[in-house]
Tab-separated table of C-alpha atoms in Angstrom:
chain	number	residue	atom	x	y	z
A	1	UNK	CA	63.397	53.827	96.388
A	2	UNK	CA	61.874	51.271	94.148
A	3	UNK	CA	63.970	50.010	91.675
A	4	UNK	CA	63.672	47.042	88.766
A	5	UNK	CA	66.315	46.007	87.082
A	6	UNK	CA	65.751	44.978	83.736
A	7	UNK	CA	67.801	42.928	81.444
A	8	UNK	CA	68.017	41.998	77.553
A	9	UNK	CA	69.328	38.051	77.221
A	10	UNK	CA	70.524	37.437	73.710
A	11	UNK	CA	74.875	39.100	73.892
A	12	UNK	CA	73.794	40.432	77.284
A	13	UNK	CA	74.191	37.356	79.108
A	14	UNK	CA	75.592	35.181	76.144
A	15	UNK	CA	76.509	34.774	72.996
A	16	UNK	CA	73.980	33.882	70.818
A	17	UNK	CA	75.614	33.363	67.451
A	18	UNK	CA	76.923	30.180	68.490
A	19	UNK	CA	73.688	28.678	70.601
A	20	UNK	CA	71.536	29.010	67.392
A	21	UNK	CA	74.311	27.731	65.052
A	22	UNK	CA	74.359	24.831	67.301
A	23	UNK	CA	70.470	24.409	67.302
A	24	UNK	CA	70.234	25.118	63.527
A	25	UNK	CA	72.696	22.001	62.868
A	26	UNK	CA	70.432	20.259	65.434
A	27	UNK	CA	67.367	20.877	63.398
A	28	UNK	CA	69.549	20.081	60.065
A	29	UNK	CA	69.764	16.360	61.607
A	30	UNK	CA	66.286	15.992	62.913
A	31	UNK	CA	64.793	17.064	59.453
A	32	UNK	CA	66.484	15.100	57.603
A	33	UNK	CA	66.230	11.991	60.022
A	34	UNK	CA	62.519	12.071	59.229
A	35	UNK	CA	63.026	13.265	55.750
A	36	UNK	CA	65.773	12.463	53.655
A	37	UNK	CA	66.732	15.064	51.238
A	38	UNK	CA	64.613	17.899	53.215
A	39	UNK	CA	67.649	19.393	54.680
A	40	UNK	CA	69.481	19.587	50.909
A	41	UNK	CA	66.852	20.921	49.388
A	42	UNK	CA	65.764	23.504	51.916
A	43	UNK	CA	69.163	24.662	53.883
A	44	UNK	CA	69.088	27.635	56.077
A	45	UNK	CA	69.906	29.601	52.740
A	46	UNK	CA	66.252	28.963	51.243
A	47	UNK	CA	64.568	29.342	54.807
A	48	UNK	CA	65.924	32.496	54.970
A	49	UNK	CA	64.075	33.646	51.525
A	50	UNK	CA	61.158	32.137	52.952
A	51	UNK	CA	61.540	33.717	56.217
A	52	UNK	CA	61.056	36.886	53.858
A	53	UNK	CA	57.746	35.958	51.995
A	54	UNK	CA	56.150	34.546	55.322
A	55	UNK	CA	56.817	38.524	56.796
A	56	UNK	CA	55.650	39.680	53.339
A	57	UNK	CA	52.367	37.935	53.832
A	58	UNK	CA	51.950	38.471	57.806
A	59	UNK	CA	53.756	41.277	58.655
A	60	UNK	CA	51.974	41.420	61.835
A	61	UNK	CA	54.425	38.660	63.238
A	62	UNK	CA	57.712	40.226	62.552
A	63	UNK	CA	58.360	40.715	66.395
A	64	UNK	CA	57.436	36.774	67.358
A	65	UNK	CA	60.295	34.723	66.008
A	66	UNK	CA	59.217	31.771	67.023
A	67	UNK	CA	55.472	32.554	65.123
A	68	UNK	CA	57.841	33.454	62.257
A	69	UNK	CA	60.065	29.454	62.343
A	70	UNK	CA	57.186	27.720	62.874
A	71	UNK	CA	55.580	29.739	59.656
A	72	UNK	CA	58.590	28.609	57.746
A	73	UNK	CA	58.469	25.158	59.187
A	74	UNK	CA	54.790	24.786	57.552
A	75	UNK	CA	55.611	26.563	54.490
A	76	UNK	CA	58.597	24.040	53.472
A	77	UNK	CA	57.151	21.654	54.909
A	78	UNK	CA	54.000	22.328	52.606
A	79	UNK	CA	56.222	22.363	49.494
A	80	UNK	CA	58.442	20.006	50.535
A	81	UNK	CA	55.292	17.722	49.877
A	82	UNK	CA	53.582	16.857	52.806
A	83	UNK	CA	49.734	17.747	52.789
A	84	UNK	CA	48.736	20.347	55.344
A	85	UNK	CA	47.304	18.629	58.114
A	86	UNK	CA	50.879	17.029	58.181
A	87	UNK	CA	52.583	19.984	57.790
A	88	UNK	CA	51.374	21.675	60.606
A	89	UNK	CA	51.979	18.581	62.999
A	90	UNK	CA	55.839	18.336	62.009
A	91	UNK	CA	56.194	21.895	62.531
A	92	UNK	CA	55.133	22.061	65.369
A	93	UNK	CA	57.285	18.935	66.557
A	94	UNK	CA	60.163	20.677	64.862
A	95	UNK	CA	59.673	23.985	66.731
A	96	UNK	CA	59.505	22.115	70.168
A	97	UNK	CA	62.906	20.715	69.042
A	98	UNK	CA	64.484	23.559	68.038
A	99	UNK	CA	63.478	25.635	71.438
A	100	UNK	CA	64.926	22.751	73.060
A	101	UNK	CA	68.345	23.724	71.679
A	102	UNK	CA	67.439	27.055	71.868
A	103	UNK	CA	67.951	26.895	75.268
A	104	UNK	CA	71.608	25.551	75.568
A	105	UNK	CA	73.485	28.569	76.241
A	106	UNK	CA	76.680	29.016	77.805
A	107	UNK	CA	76.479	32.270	80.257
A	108	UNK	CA	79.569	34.776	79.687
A	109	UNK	CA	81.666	35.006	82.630
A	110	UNK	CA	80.285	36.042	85.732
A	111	UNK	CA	76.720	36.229	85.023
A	112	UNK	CA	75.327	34.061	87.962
A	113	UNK	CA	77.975	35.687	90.394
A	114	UNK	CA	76.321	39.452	89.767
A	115	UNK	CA	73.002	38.291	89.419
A	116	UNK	CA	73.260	36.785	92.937
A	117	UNK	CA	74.473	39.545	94.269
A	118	UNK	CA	71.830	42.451	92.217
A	119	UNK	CA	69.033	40.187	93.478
A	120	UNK	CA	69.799	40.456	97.284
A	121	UNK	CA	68.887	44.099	96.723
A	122	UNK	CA	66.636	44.993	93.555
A	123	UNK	CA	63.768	43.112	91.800
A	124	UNK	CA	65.490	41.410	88.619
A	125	UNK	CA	63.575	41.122	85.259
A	126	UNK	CA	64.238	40.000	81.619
A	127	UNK	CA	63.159	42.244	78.613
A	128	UNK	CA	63.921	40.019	75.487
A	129	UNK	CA	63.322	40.219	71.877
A	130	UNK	CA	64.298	36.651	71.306
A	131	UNK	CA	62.469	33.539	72.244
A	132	UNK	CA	65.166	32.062	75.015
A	133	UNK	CA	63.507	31.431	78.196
A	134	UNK	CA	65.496	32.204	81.344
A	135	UNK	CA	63.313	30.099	83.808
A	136	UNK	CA	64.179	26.707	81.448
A	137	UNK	CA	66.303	24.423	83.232
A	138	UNK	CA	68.897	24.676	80.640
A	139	UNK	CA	69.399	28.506	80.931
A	140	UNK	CA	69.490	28.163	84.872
A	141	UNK	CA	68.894	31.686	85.941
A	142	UNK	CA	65.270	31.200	86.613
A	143	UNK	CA	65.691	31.702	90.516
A	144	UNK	CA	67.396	35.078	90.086
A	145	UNK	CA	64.363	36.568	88.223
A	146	UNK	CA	60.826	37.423	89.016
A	147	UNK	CA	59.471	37.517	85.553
A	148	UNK	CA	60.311	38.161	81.604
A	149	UNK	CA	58.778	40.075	79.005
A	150	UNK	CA	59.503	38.370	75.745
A	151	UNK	CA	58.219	40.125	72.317
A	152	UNK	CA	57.144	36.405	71.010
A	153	UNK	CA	54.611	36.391	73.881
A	154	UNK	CA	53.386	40.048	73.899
A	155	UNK	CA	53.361	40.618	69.877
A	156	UNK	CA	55.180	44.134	70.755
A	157	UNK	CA	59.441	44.360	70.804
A	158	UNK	CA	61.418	46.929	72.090
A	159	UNK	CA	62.435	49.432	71.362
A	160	UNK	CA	59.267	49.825	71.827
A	161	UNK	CA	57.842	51.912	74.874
A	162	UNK	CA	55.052	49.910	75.658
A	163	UNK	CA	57.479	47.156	75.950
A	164	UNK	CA	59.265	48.791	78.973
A	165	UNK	CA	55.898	49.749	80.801
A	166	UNK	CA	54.918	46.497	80.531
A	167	UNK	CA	57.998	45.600	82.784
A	168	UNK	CA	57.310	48.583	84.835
A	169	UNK	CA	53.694	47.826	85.602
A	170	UNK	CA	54.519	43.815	86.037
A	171	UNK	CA	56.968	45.327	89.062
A	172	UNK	CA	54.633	47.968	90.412
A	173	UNK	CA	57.259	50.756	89.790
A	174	UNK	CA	57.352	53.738	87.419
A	175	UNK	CA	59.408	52.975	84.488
A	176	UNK	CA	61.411	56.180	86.372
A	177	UNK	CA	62.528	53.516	88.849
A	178	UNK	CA	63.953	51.033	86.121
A	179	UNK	CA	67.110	50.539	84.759
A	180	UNK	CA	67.278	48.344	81.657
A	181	UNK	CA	71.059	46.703	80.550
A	182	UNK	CA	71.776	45.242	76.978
A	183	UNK	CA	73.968	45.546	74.061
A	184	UNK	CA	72.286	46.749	71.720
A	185	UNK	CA	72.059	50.412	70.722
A	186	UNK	CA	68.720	51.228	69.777
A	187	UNK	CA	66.200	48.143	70.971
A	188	UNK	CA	68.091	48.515	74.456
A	189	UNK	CA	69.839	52.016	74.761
A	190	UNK	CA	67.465	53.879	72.679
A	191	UNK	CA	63.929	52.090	73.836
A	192	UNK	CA	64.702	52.456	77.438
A	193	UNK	CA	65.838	55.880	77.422
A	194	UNK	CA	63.126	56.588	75.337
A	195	UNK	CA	60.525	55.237	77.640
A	196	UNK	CA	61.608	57.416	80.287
A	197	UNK	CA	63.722	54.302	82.256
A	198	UNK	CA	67.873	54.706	82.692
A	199	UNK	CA	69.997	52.456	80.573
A	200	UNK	CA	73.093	50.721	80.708
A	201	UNK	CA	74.777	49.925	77.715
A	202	UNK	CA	76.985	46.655	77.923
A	203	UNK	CA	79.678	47.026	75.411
A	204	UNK	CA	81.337	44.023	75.895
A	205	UNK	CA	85.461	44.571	76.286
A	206	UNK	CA	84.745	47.732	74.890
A	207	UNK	CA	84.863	46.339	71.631
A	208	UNK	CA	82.523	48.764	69.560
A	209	UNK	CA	82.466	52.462	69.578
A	210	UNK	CA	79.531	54.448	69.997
A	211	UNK	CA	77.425	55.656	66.546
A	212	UNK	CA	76.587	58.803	66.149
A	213	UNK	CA	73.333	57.673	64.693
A	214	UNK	CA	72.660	55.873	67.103
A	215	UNK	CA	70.677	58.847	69.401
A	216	UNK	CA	71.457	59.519	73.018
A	217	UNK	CA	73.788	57.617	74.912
A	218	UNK	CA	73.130	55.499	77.806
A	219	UNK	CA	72.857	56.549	81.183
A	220	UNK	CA	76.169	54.068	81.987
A	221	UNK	CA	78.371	52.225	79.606
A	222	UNK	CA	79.826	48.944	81.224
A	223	UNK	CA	82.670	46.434	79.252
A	224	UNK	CA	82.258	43.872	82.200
A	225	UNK	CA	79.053	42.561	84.261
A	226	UNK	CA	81.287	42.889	87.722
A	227	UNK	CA	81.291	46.759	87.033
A	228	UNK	CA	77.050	46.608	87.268
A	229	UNK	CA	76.200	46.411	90.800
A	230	UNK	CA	78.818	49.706	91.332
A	231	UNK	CA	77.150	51.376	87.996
A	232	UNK	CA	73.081	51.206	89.340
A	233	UNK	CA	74.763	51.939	92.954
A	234	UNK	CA	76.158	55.263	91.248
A	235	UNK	CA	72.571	55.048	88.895
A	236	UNK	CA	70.450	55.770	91.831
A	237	UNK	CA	72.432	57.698	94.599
């Protein structure tokens, strides 16, 4: 049997609160290196709000984030002061930045050690809502995956289906033959059940329960990466 194993990045294979704290204080600096007073005047508080009127105006963007900084970029940028033509330039500078940083993640334990091993067996894939890219030298996982389907680069995000047959039809297999892991309930759980692939929910230490809002469960619920290679083992048997 064909099989492609799928898997969501962001709290699946780190934490992410902490890598874009880290970048955000990074950006924080490199503003206000080139702008004094930029940073005070438009702190991740305000970019937030206009986070909200840039999705207001193009709603068609809400599943790129990194269309959606570089939007906010130009807008305070724009009203910051600097004319347009300007605007755009910095931004785009400052985006480059802030993917650099985006990048600097530290892997939860045992990552590379299962990967290995799922890799000397199944085609590995990455399904991702979020803009980190696991083939940058930073992330280091590159060699363990044949390709990623990010929502910033297709305009679609799961949970949507088309999301998952993307992956499926990237791989050759039916989206039967995939198994998709993340931690989140309905953009992970939810879309790949939904889409007709098995899921593996990755409740890390066990920490939340299960929501009865949430829809069906997954296929497999796993509190450790070690326990995957014996959970698609018992997946596909």
């Amino acid at each position: 049997m064909s099989l492609l194993i799928t898997f969501d990045l962001d709290n699946t294979l780190w934490d992410v609160a902490p890598v874009i704290m880290r970048a955000e204080y990074a950006m924080e600096s490199w503003f206000e290196d080139r702008f004094p007073g930029f940073s005070q005047q438009y702190p991740f508080s305000v970019r937030e709000e206009l986070k909200l009127e840039v999705l207001s105006n193009n709603p068609d963007i809400a599943p790129n984030l990194t269309a959606i900084r570089l939007a906010v970029y130009k807008l305070a940028l724009k009203r910051f002061g600097l004319p347009s033509e300007e605007a755009v330039s910095v931004a785009g500078a400052a985006l480059a930045h802030f993917c650099e940083w985006r990048q600097r993640v530290d892997l939860y334990p045992h990552v590379v050690d299962v990967l290995e091993e799922l890799s000397q067996d199944y085609s590995l894939a990455v399904i991702t809502n979020g803009n980190a890219d696991v083939f940058h030298p930073y992330v280091g996982l590159g060699q363990y995956f044949d390709f990623a389907v990010r929502a910033d680069q297709l305009g679609i995000a799961k949970p949507s289906v088309d999301v998952f047959s993307v992956a499926a039809r990237n791989a050759g297999v039916d989206l039967s033959e995939l198994v998709h892991i993340g931690d989140h309930p309905v953009d992970d759980v939810f879309g790949a059940s939904n889409a007709g692939a098995k899921s593996v929910w990755f409740n890390r230490h066990g920490a939340q329960r299960w929501g009865d809002d949430w829809g069906a469960r997954s296929h497999a619920e796993i509190h450790s990466l070690l326990e995957l290679p014996t959970v698609i083992r018992s997946l596909i048997s």
